């Protein structure tokens, strides 16, 4: 390597002064080798290694692109209009558009404080009480898969962290396997897309979805949203789930569920887990990532789980051991606080009941807001356009069907902040603002192309 | 197994939809059981042991003189202040700004010019492990052909971290078994022989697993040589305050490097020094040439963190920023961390004294020469096995003893055991 021959003529005259001098002339003498930047200077006919000192190894590192969703919140904050509305937010808000800490969470935290729990390391796989609770919530406590110990559960860093563990497992043990997802979200392994959203109906492109799943090479991992699809809000019906399961079985694919809204979508934990349970009941081997960010409002605590339901308990044991082995060099063991909150809430009957009521309340508020928005738009819009998708969609997010220009109009003219794909967060909408939003949507849809 | 294979083979060949509970061949057949983690596996074995004499000197978590885990008073008070009071939505990808600020002050110095000049790109990380992992991933992305030089020995998980990040490892000499001290000439030779511009992993203080640290003078020489070679120094500092009892003193190596003009990388952890083990709170920082570069580097660190966990957990970060941000709480913390360090230093003295009193033929001054949580006893794997099987004393097979697991109640017993096993060695 040229660099080492230059630098190996190590001068004895290394000094800080020399190196700071050389920085001024650096831009002339820059050599880039495989991403490293090495500079050299000549003084009195001798090449000296003066620059190594103050020169950064990360000279050429470009600025990463800004996060698209963060940008929305920033722009919203900067807007001085009274009418402004933040529908980019991915966190639940009350009718007063305030953040919401669930009562059961406050109670659980107080319990934990009073008990004076210690702060020891969790095992790599996380809090045992949490892992038990989360698998039972997902599958039902009396699910045969649990009874037969075929479920490997590892606490993960919310949905993202759990997905990442699953992705790492796929990368390591299924090299060459494809991943099929409905929208580009995470790209650790090679992925391709299946059709999902139909802009004509603002609904599900079911035929397209089935076709694409069928066309994928055998043994593909198919990423499915258990409920409340993000970003569209469009979920398959149970009948459609059955057909999706049929195709996946035919092609020997592996379903990989992302369950970020259990209980938050319909208000019912069981109803929202129906799709996953359907697959498991068929004896299929399934990966499931869970998150408690939304349904327990534990966003910043990063609590979730990666579950692998396999065909034998022996296999589940091996898989769990490998998930641990992937987690250890990422973060050693997961954070304890959120796990204890979940375990306490689920493990205390009174708190568990109260949680279910709070989830019904949150899901209920979103349903009410959808209804009010639909009523407002329908009464104002005389064009005959079918807005019923607002009611059919479910969960925190909705695809409005507005295109980028129309979405920009929402922001620029109406101070309504949303993402460019036409997605709005119902969690950020109050009943009081529905009329205003209806006006904005009608205007953008009809008057902007 | 054979029967299951053929049955699943038949099922695979079916083309029509299946209904009812039918098992299809397991995709996970090829997944081998992972070997037990050498360190955490020790604790598992300890927990399973029924003996009343059992002692756990395996995992590196502090215990008080009664062998109990400790939650610091300053931490409890911080928790009382933050409990249930504020809603914390997602932290930014880079974590708590306040916590990062306080962490940088702690490591780089309260009045560090680098902080003033905003030259440090830093993010909250999942304790020391997470900080190392993000740095390893960063190193791999921007220096894909580089390697990391790690000391022999080092914390076992360092191997896993850089390996999983796709960065090959090389080693440099560190521990000198004969003296149970530092192989300084070997270390310097390996630094010299490494290709210029290599990446070096250094333990800032309280080397894990040996407890052997370079002296201040030796650090100065190491810094000079690394400067000449243009190597990149990456510090793993998991024990600031916990080693000597004085955080400023424990950061000495880092301060020497900074004075010498190195642009360092640094992983910090609050697991031990604030007892926040399970909270997973730490900080990764990279000192850059200027503010612009620091901003770019931070943005890239965030880009690496995002697909791992989106944003880091808030609870531990709130505790750290509450404690370090309040002068009264910070003072309390300084007192408490000194108590922990002093107890360990005391236990070292007692263990050595006991062994010498027992008339051990072997030298034991390394016990008090070494510093921090761990002591490299010099016991062989076979001797360690005897410690466990005959005496129910649990430790890692490299002979590492976690001093925090020793107390006035068990130090005599452990000294006896060591003596029994080594007296005829």
mmCIF file of C-alpha atoms in Angstrom, chain B residues 48-402:
data_model
loop_
_atom_site.group_PDB
_atom_site.id
_atom_site.type_symbol
_atom_site.label_atom_id
_atom_site.label_comp_id
_atom_site.label_asym_id
_atom_site.label_seq_id
_atom_site.Cartn_x
_atom_site.Cartn_y
_atom_site.Cartn_z
ATOM 1 C CA UNK B 48 -28.874 -23.831 40.337
ATOM 2 C CA UNK B 49 -26.405 -24.845 43.062
ATOM 3 C CA UNK B 50 -27.997 -25.807 46.374
ATOM 4 C CA UNK B 51 -24.884 -25.638 48.543
ATOM 5 C CA UNK B 52 -25.066 -23.165 51.462
ATOM 6 C CA UNK B 53 -21.399 -22.312 50.957
ATOM 7 C CA UNK B 54 -21.722 -21.284 47.366
ATOM 8 C CA UNK B 55 -19.987 -18.099 46.278
ATOM 9 C CA UNK B 56 -20.502 -16.259 43.006
ATOM 10 C CA UNK B 57 -17.386 -14.468 41.854
ATOM 11 C CA UNK B 58 -18.438 -14.822 38.203
ATOM 12 C CA UNK B 59 -20.448 -11.991 36.782
ATOM 13 C CA UNK B 60 -19.303 -8.430 37.168
ATOM 14 C CA UNK B 61 -22.079 -6.886 39.191
ATOM 15 C CA UNK B 62 -21.345 -5.086 42.446
ATOM 16 C CA UNK B 63 -22.459 -6.587 45.743
ATOM 17 C CA UNK B 64 -22.359 -5.054 49.188
ATOM 18 C CA UNK B 65 -20.718 -6.677 52.163
ATOM 19 C CA UNK B 66 -23.798 -8.824 52.646
ATOM 20 C CA UNK B 67 -23.579 -10.094 49.126
ATOM 21 C CA UNK B 68 -26.636 -8.105 48.078
ATOM 22 C CA UNK B 69 -27.109 -6.055 44.920
ATOM 23 C CA UNK B 70 -27.084 -2.353 45.582
ATOM 24 C CA UNK B 71 -29.257 0.409 44.249
ATOM 25 C CA UNK B 72 -27.492 3.698 44.914
ATOM 26 C CA UNK B 73 -29.317 6.261 47.017
ATOM 27 C CA UNK B 74 -28.729 8.917 44.377
ATOM 28 C CA UNK B 75 -30.437 6.634 41.864
ATOM 29 C CA UNK B 76 -33.411 5.975 44.134
ATOM 30 C CA UNK B 77 -33.827 9.679 44.708
ATOM 31 C CA UNK B 78 -33.611 10.358 40.981
ATOM 32 C CA UNK B 79 -36.289 7.741 40.380
ATOM 33 C CA UNK B 80 -38.562 9.288 42.961
ATOM 34 C CA UNK B 81 -38.244 12.588 41.159
ATOM 35 C CA UNK B 82 -39.016 11.188 37.739
ATOM 36 C CA UNK B 83 -41.625 8.547 38.637
ATOM 37 C CA UNK B 84 -44.902 8.898 36.796
ATOM 38 C CA UNK B 85 -44.414 12.619 36.425
ATOM 39 C CA UNK B 86 -43.638 13.137 32.808
ATOM 40 C CA UNK B 87 -44.673 11.415 29.706
ATOM 41 C CA UNK B 88 -41.665 10.551 27.661
ATOM 42 C CA UNK B 89 -42.371 9.937 24.069
ATOM 43 C CA UNK B 90 -39.775 8.440 21.862
ATOM 44 C CA UNK B 91 -36.384 9.891 22.530
ATOM 45 C CA UNK B 92 -34.616 11.125 19.413
ATOM 46 C CA UNK B 93 -32.611 8.397 17.688
ATOM 47 C CA UNK B 94 -29.479 9.793 19.329
ATOM 48 C CA UNK B 95 -31.078 9.581 22.749
ATOM 49 C CA UNK B 96 -31.283 12.046 25.600
ATOM 50 C CA UNK B 97 -29.363 15.201 24.784
ATOM 51 C CA UNK B 98 -28.975 16.034 28.464
ATOM 52 C CA UNK B 99 -27.613 12.612 29.322
ATOM 53 C CA UNK B 100 -25.119 12.762 26.471
ATOM 54 C CA UNK B 101 -23.974 16.248 27.552
ATOM 55 C CA UNK B 102 -23.379 15.089 31.106
ATOM 56 C CA UNK B 103 -21.582 11.973 29.894
ATOM 57 C CA UNK B 104 -19.201 13.994 27.756
ATOM 58 C CA UNK B 105 -18.403 16.303 30.678
ATOM 59 C CA UNK B 106 -17.650 13.311 32.836
ATOM 60 C CA UNK B 107 -15.307 11.718 30.318
ATOM 61 C CA UNK B 108 -13.694 14.635 28.521
ATOM 62 C CA UNK B 109 -13.631 17.052 31.464
ATOM 63 C CA UNK B 110 -16.123 19.539 32.826
ATOM 64 C CA UNK B 111 -14.547 22.413 30.882
ATOM 65 C CA UNK B 112 -13.324 20.481 27.904
ATOM 66 C CA UNK B 113 -12.543 22.664 24.902
ATOM 67 C CA UNK B 114 -13.831 19.864 22.666
ATOM 68 C CA UNK B 115 -17.254 20.152 24.214
ATOM 69 C CA UNK B 116 -17.195 23.950 23.914
ATOM 70 C CA UNK B 117 -16.167 23.693 20.284
ATOM 71 C CA UNK B 118 -18.858 21.068 19.659
ATOM 72 C CA UNK B 119 -16.337 18.714 18.142
ATOM 73 C CA UNK B 120 -17.757 15.523 19.615
ATOM 74 C CA UNK B 121 -20.311 13.468 17.700
ATOM 75 C CA UNK B 122 -22.135 11.497 20.373
ATOM 76 C CA UNK B 123 -25.225 9.373 20.886
ATOM 77 C CA UNK B 124 -26.868 7.606 23.795
ATOM 78 C CA UNK B 125 -26.177 3.901 23.540
ATOM 79 C CA UNK B 126 -27.344 0.616 25.026
ATOM 80 C CA UNK B 127 -24.717 0.598 27.748
ATOM 81 C CA UNK B 128 -21.138 -0.250 26.878
ATOM 82 C CA UNK B 129 -22.112 -3.151 24.637
ATOM 83 C CA UNK B 130 -24.376 -1.020 22.509
ATOM 84 C CA UNK B 131 -21.790 1.750 22.271
ATOM 85 C CA UNK B 132 -19.125 -0.694 21.094
ATOM 86 C CA UNK B 133 -21.524 -2.286 18.630
ATOM 87 C CA UNK B 134 -22.546 0.971 17.010
ATOM 88 C CA UNK B 135 -18.915 1.987 16.737
ATOM 89 C CA UNK B 136 -18.000 -1.386 15.232
ATOM 90 C CA UNK B 137 -20.796 -1.005 12.684
ATOM 91 C CA UNK B 138 -19.623 2.548 11.968
ATOM 92 C CA UNK B 139 -16.069 1.369 11.525
ATOM 93 C CA UNK B 140 -17.241 -1.356 9.165
ATOM 94 C CA UNK B 141 -19.319 0.996 7.086
ATOM 95 C CA UNK B 142 -16.726 3.715 6.633
ATOM 96 C CA UNK B 143 -13.536 1.645 6.817
ATOM 97 C CA UNK B 144 -14.697 -1.664 5.377
ATOM 98 C CA UNK B 145 -11.201 -3.067 4.994
ATOM 99 C CA UNK B 146 -10.073 -2.184 8.498
ATOM 100 C CA UNK B 147 -9.515 -4.485 11.445
ATOM 101 C CA UNK B 148 -9.699 -3.982 15.166
ATOM 102 C CA UNK B 149 -6.747 -4.744 17.424
ATOM 103 C CA UNK B 150 -7.894 -6.101 20.745
ATOM 104 C CA UNK B 151 -5.807 -6.867 23.821
ATOM 105 C CA UNK B 152 -5.133 -10.386 24.963
ATOM 106 C CA UNK B 153 -7.174 -11.067 26.943
ATOM 107 C CA UNK B 154 -10.217 -8.872 26.690
ATOM 108 C CA UNK B 155 -13.859 -9.052 27.660
ATOM 109 C CA UNK B 156 -15.250 -12.017 25.762
ATOM 110 C CA UNK B 157 -18.096 -10.071 24.211
ATOM 111 C CA UNK B 158 -15.677 -7.721 22.395
ATOM 112 C CA UNK B 159 -14.975 -10.623 20.022
ATOM 113 C CA UNK B 160 -18.665 -11.157 19.371
ATOM 114 C CA UNK B 161 -19.374 -7.471 18.842
ATOM 115 C CA UNK B 162 -16.767 -6.759 16.184
ATOM 116 C CA UNK B 163 -17.299 -10.121 14.554
ATOM 117 C CA UNK B 164 -21.043 -9.629 14.189
ATOM 118 C CA UNK B 165 -20.345 -6.148 12.820
ATOM 119 C CA UNK B 166 -18.172 -7.753 10.165
ATOM 120 C CA UNK B 167 -14.849 -6.354 11.345
ATOM 121 C CA UNK B 168 -11.962 -8.844 11.536
ATOM 122 C CA UNK B 169 -9.926 -8.875 14.714
ATOM 123 C CA UNK B 170 -6.235 -8.927 15.409
ATOM 124 C CA UNK B 171 -4.645 -9.048 18.806
ATOM 125 C CA UNK B 172 -1.955 -7.234 20.697
ATOM 126 C CA UNK B 173 -0.111 -8.530 23.720
ATOM 127 C CA UNK B 174 -1.339 -7.222 27.032
ATOM 128 C CA UNK B 175 -1.304 -9.574 29.966
ATOM 129 C CA UNK B 176 1.918 -11.023 31.214
ATOM 130 C CA UNK B 177 1.095 -14.331 32.937
ATOM 131 C CA UNK B 178 4.435 -14.734 34.660
ATOM 132 C CA UNK B 179 4.198 -11.447 36.511
ATOM 133 C CA UNK B 180 0.388 -11.311 36.437
ATOM 134 C CA UNK B 181 0.950 -7.793 35.211
ATOM 135 C CA UNK B 182 1.282 -5.828 32.002
ATOM 136 C CA UNK B 183 3.412 -7.090 29.121
ATOM 137 C CA UNK B 184 4.469 -3.557 28.333
ATOM 138 C CA UNK B 185 7.251 -4.304 25.887
ATOM 139 C CA UNK B 186 5.077 -6.809 24.051
ATOM 140 C CA UNK B 187 2.277 -4.257 23.892
ATOM 141 C CA UNK B 188 4.548 -1.547 22.503
ATOM 142 C CA UNK B 189 6.062 -3.915 19.975
ATOM 143 C CA UNK B 190 2.656 -4.962 18.696
ATOM 144 C CA UNK B 191 1.524 -1.359 18.410
ATOM 145 C CA UNK B 192 4.655 -0.604 16.438
ATOM 146 C CA UNK B 193 4.286 -3.583 14.151
ATOM 147 C CA UNK B 194 0.645 -3.009 13.312
ATOM 148 C CA UNK B 195 0.116 -1.341 9.932
ATOM 149 C CA UNK B 196 -0.137 2.416 10.256
ATOM 150 C CA UNK B 197 -3.589 3.717 10.827
ATOM 151 C CA UNK B 198 -4.925 0.598 12.531
ATOM 152 C CA UNK B 199 -7.844 0.666 14.941
ATOM 153 C CA UNK B 200 -6.936 -0.151 18.545
ATOM 154 C CA UNK B 201 -9.336 -1.085 21.332
ATOM 155 C CA UNK B 202 -8.074 0.118 24.698
ATOM 156 C CA UNK B 203 -9.591 -0.288 28.149
ATOM 157 C CA UNK B 204 -9.503 3.165 29.725
ATOM 158 C CA UNK B 205 -9.265 1.828 33.273
ATOM 159 C CA UNK B 206 -9.813 -1.358 35.277
ATOM 160 C CA UNK B 207 -9.046 -3.723 32.425
ATOM 161 C CA UNK B 208 -11.531 -6.531 32.109
ATOM 162 C CA UNK B 209 -10.737 -9.398 32.818
ATOM 163 C CA UNK B 210 -7.250 -8.874 34.224
ATOM 164 C CA UNK B 211 -7.524 -5.743 36.361
ATOM 165 C CA UNK B 212 -4.100 -4.810 34.998
ATOM 166 C CA UNK B 213 -3.799 -1.176 33.883
ATOM 167 C CA UNK B 214 -0.812 0.645 32.423
ATOM 168 C CA UNK B 215 0.718 3.242 34.743
ATOM 169 C CA UNK B 216 0.381 6.905 33.883
ATOM 170 C CA UNK B 217 3.898 6.916 32.487
ATOM 171 C CA UNK B 218 3.187 3.865 30.401
ATOM 172 C CA UNK B 219 -0.004 5.468 29.053
ATOM 173 C CA UNK B 220 2.062 8.445 27.920
ATOM 174 C CA UNK B 221 4.386 6.189 26.010
ATOM 175 C CA UNK B 222 1.511 4.256 24.501
ATOM 176 C CA UNK B 223 -0.076 7.508 23.418
ATOM 177 C CA UNK B 224 3.131 8.729 21.771
ATOM 178 C CA UNK B 225 3.655 5.563 19.849
ATOM 179 C CA UNK B 226 0.062 5.405 18.703
ATOM 180 C CA UNK B 227 0.458 8.977 17.530
ATOM 181 C CA UNK B 228 3.543 8.118 15.513
ATOM 182 C CA UNK B 229 1.791 5.183 13.931
ATOM 183 C CA UNK B 230 -1.358 7.126 13.190
ATOM 184 C CA UNK B 231 -3.515 4.480 14.836
ATOM 185 C CA UNK B 232 -7.091 5.199 15.874
ATOM 186 C CA UNK B 233 -7.618 4.719 19.613
ATOM 187 C CA UNK B 234 -11.042 3.459 20.649
ATOM 188 C CA UNK B 235 -11.547 3.453 24.406
ATOM 189 C CA UNK B 236 -13.962 1.220 26.238
ATOM 190 C CA UNK B 237 -14.567 2.863 29.611
ATOM 191 C CA UNK B 238 -16.911 0.749 31.681
ATOM 192 C CA UNK B 239 -15.589 1.605 35.140
ATOM 193 C CA UNK B 240 -15.052 5.348 35.431
ATOM 194 C CA UNK B 241 -15.149 6.129 39.136
ATOM 195 C CA UNK B 242 -15.478 2.513 40.004
ATOM 196 C CA UNK B 243 -11.791 1.705 39.644
ATOM 197 C CA UNK B 244 -9.988 4.169 41.920
ATOM 198 C CA UNK B 245 -13.065 5.774 43.447
ATOM 199 C CA UNK B 246 -12.296 9.013 41.599
ATOM 200 C CA UNK B 247 -13.831 9.538 38.139
ATOM 201 C CA UNK B 248 -11.266 12.166 37.183
ATOM 202 C CA UNK B 249 -8.419 9.850 38.030
ATOM 203 C CA UNK B 250 -9.993 6.950 36.158
ATOM 204 C CA UNK B 251 -10.250 9.096 33.026
ATOM 205 C CA UNK B 252 -6.522 9.865 33.107
ATOM 206 C CA UNK B 253 -5.620 7.725 30.122
ATOM 207 C CA UNK B 254 -8.242 9.434 28.012
ATOM 208 C CA UNK B 255 -7.097 12.878 29.108
ATOM 209 C CA UNK B 256 -3.508 12.015 28.197
ATOM 210 C CA UNK B 257 -4.586 10.987 24.710
ATOM 211 C CA UNK B 258 -6.666 14.125 24.307
ATOM 212 C CA UNK B 259 -3.734 16.303 25.369
ATOM 213 C CA UNK B 260 -1.605 14.539 22.798
ATOM 214 C CA UNK B 261 -4.035 15.501 20.090
ATOM 215 C CA UNK B 262 -5.580 12.131 19.330
ATOM 216 C CA UNK B 263 -9.050 12.028 17.866
ATOM 217 C CA UNK B 264 -10.523 9.248 19.944
ATOM 218 C CA UNK B 265 -13.644 7.124 20.006
ATOM 219 C CA UNK B 266 -15.159 6.273 23.376
ATOM 220 C CA UNK B 267 -17.744 3.877 24.785
ATOM 221 C CA UNK B 268 -19.049 4.763 28.246
ATOM 222 C CA UNK B 269 -21.237 2.656 30.495
ATOM 223 C CA UNK B 270 -23.247 3.447 33.629
ATOM 224 C CA UNK B 271 -23.885 -0.193 34.431
ATOM 225 C CA UNK B 272 -21.337 -0.444 37.236
ATOM 226 C CA UNK B 273 -20.501 3.065 38.358
ATOM 227 C CA UNK B 274 -24.138 3.998 38.758
ATOM 228 C CA UNK B 275 -25.418 0.480 39.310
ATOM 229 C CA UNK B 276 -27.767 0.808 36.361
ATOM 230 C CA UNK B 277 -26.955 -2.608 34.914
ATOM 231 C CA UNK B 278 -30.365 -3.613 33.657
ATOM 232 C CA UNK B 279 -31.268 -0.153 32.416
ATOM 233 C CA UNK B 280 -28.763 -0.376 29.555
ATOM 234 C CA UNK B 281 -27.512 3.185 29.528
ATOM 235 C CA UNK B 282 -24.288 4.398 28.045
ATOM 236 C CA UNK B 283 -22.814 6.785 25.530
ATOM 237 C CA UNK B 284 -20.798 6.515 22.323
ATOM 238 C CA UNK B 285 -18.698 9.501 21.290
ATOM 239 C CA UNK B 286 -16.273 10.269 18.478
ATOM 240 C CA UNK B 287 -13.988 13.302 18.690
ATOM 241 C CA UNK B 288 -13.813 15.043 15.319
ATOM 242 C CA UNK B 289 -11.811 17.813 13.746
ATOM 243 C CA UNK B 290 -14.622 20.324 13.854
ATOM 244 C CA UNK B 291 -18.289 20.844 14.538
ATOM 245 C CA UNK B 292 -19.384 20.124 10.988
ATOM 246 C CA UNK B 293 -17.718 16.755 11.026
ATOM 247 C CA UNK B 294 -19.156 15.984 14.458
ATOM 248 C CA UNK B 295 -22.642 16.666 13.160
ATOM 249 C CA UNK B 296 -22.055 14.413 10.164
ATOM 250 C CA UNK B 297 -20.614 11.621 12.293
ATOM 251 C CA UNK B 298 -23.503 11.828 14.747
ATOM 252 C CA UNK B 299 -25.982 11.605 11.890
ATOM 253 C CA UNK B 300 -24.296 8.450 10.668
ATOM 254 C CA UNK B 301 -24.233 6.897 14.130
ATOM 255 C CA UNK B 302 -27.961 7.538 14.285
ATOM 256 C CA UNK B 303 -28.442 5.933 10.899
ATOM 257 C CA UNK B 304 -26.817 2.789 12.275
ATOM 258 C CA UNK B 305 -28.848 2.818 15.472
ATOM 259 C CA UNK B 306 -32.207 3.317 13.784
ATOM 260 C CA UNK B 307 -32.541 -0.202 12.328
ATOM 261 C CA UNK B 308 -31.283 -1.749 15.535
ATOM 262 C CA UNK B 309 -33.771 -0.282 17.943
ATOM 263 C CA UNK B 310 -35.093 3.031 16.527
ATOM 264 C CA UNK B 311 -34.320 5.047 19.634
ATOM 265 C CA UNK B 312 -32.792 4.141 23.006
ATOM 266 C CA UNK B 313 -34.670 3.482 26.269
ATOM 267 C CA UNK B 314 -35.475 6.535 28.336
ATOM 268 C CA UNK B 315 -35.573 5.369 31.932
ATOM 269 C CA UNK B 316 -31.887 4.881 32.597
ATOM 270 C CA UNK B 317 -31.025 8.019 30.661
ATOM 271 C CA UNK B 318 -33.370 10.076 32.816
ATOM 272 C CA UNK B 319 -31.754 8.687 35.933
ATOM 273 C CA UNK B 320 -28.256 9.561 34.710
ATOM 274 C CA UNK B 321 -29.138 13.075 33.613
ATOM 275 C CA UNK B 322 -31.039 13.704 36.847
ATOM 276 C CA UNK B 323 -28.143 12.534 39.001
ATOM 277 C CA UNK B 324 -25.335 14.193 37.064
ATOM 278 C CA UNK B 325 -27.322 17.339 36.379
ATOM 279 C CA UNK B 326 -28.075 18.084 40.034
ATOM 280 C CA UNK B 327 -25.031 19.161 42.086
ATOM 281 C CA UNK B 328 -26.389 17.637 45.292
ATOM 282 C CA UNK B 329 -27.192 14.310 43.659
ATOM 283 C CA UNK B 330 -23.913 14.311 41.803
ATOM 284 C CA UNK B 331 -22.023 14.781 45.053
ATOM 285 C CA UNK B 332 -23.957 11.958 46.585
ATOM 286 C CA UNK B 333 -23.075 9.793 43.617
ATOM 287 C CA UNK B 334 -19.383 10.608 43.949
ATOM 288 C CA UNK B 335 -19.498 9.545 47.584
ATOM 289 C CA UNK B 336 -21.350 6.333 46.790
ATOM 290 C CA UNK B 337 -19.076 5.317 43.951
ATOM 291 C CA UNK B 338 -16.089 5.825 46.237
ATOM 292 C CA UNK B 339 -17.688 3.564 48.831
ATOM 293 C CA UNK B 340 -18.038 0.816 46.236
ATOM 294 C CA UNK B 341 -14.477 1.229 44.987
ATOM 295 C CA UNK B 342 -13.095 1.324 48.527
ATOM 296 C CA UNK B 343 -14.876 -1.851 49.522
ATOM 297 C CA UNK B 344 -13.358 -3.632 46.559
ATOM 298 C CA UNK B 345 -9.899 -2.264 47.271
ATOM 299 C CA UNK B 346 -10.364 -3.456 50.840
ATOM 300 C CA UNK B 347 -11.358 -6.931 49.734
ATOM 301 C CA UNK B 348 -8.274 -7.163 47.545
ATOM 302 C CA UNK B 349 -6.105 -6.412 50.535
ATOM 303 C CA UNK B 350 -7.938 -8.926 52.707
ATOM 304 C CA UNK B 351 -7.796 -11.721 50.144
ATOM 305 C CA UNK B 352 -4.094 -11.237 49.639
ATOM 306 C CA UNK B 353 -3.462 -11.041 53.369
ATOM 307 C CA UNK B 354 -5.377 -14.253 53.964
ATOM 308 C CA UNK B 355 -3.477 -16.135 51.289
ATOM 309 C CA UNK B 356 -0.152 -14.945 52.618
ATOM 310 C CA UNK B 357 -1.156 -15.825 56.180
ATOM 311 C CA UNK B 358 -2.130 -19.312 55.031
ATOM 312 C CA UNK B 359 1.466 -19.691 53.936
ATOM 313 C CA UNK B 360 0.798 -19.926 50.225
ATOM 314 C CA UNK B 361 3.999 -20.601 48.307
ATOM 315 C CA UNK B 362 2.803 -18.505 45.396
ATOM 316 C CA UNK B 363 3.072 -14.734 44.955
ATOM 317 C CA UNK B 364 -0.183 -12.818 45.405
ATOM 318 C CA UNK B 365 0.751 -9.155 45.186
ATOM 319 C CA UNK B 366 -0.982 -8.994 41.850
ATOM 320 C CA UNK B 367 -4.260 -9.082 43.738
ATOM 321 C CA UNK B 368 -3.577 -5.648 45.149
ATOM 322 C CA UNK B 369 -1.672 -4.386 42.121
ATOM 323 C CA UNK B 370 -4.638 -5.017 39.894
ATOM 324 C CA UNK B 371 -7.567 -2.624 39.959
ATOM 325 C CA UNK B 372 -11.311 -2.562 39.472
ATOM 326 C CA UNK B 373 -13.927 -5.229 39.629
ATOM 327 C CA UNK B 374 -11.809 -8.100 38.433
ATOM 328 C CA UNK B 375 -8.727 -9.963 39.465
ATOM 329 C CA UNK B 376 -6.883 -12.368 37.229
ATOM 330 C CA UNK B 377 -6.005 -14.932 39.807
ATOM 331 C CA UNK B 378 -3.690 -17.038 37.690
ATOM 332 C CA UNK B 379 -5.790 -20.121 38.322
ATOM 333 C CA UNK B 380 -5.858 -22.556 35.414
ATOM 334 C CA UNK B 381 -9.122 -23.808 33.932
ATOM 335 C CA UNK B 382 -8.651 -27.107 35.711
ATOM 336 C CA UNK B 383 -8.115 -25.337 39.014
ATOM 337 C CA UNK B 384 -11.201 -23.234 38.351
ATOM 338 C CA UNK B 385 -13.204 -26.391 37.796
ATOM 339 C CA UNK B 386 -11.995 -27.657 41.182
ATOM 340 C CA UNK B 387 -13.006 -24.364 42.771
ATOM 341 C CA UNK B 388 -16.490 -24.948 41.446
ATOM 342 C CA UNK B 389 -16.848 -28.683 41.883
ATOM 343 C CA UNK B 390 -15.188 -29.001 45.278
ATOM 344 C CA UNK B 391 -15.881 -25.635 46.836
ATOM 345 C CA UNK B 392 -18.964 -24.303 45.000
ATOM 346 C CA UNK B 393 -17.096 -21.162 44.050
ATOM 347 C CA UNK B 394 -18.239 -19.900 40.682
ATOM 348 C CA UNK B 395 -15.975 -17.956 38.406
ATOM 349 C CA UNK B 396 -15.041 -17.880 34.736
ATOM 350 C CA UNK B 397 -12.574 -20.466 33.513
ATOM 351 C CA UNK B 398 -9.976 -17.908 32.615
ATOM 352 C CA UNK B 399 -9.293 -17.535 36.329
ATOM 353 C CA UNK B 400 -11.055 -14.215 36.587
ATOM 354 C CA UNK B 401 -12.489 -13.415 40.003
ATOM 355 C CA UNK B 402 -15.089 -10.713 40.405
#
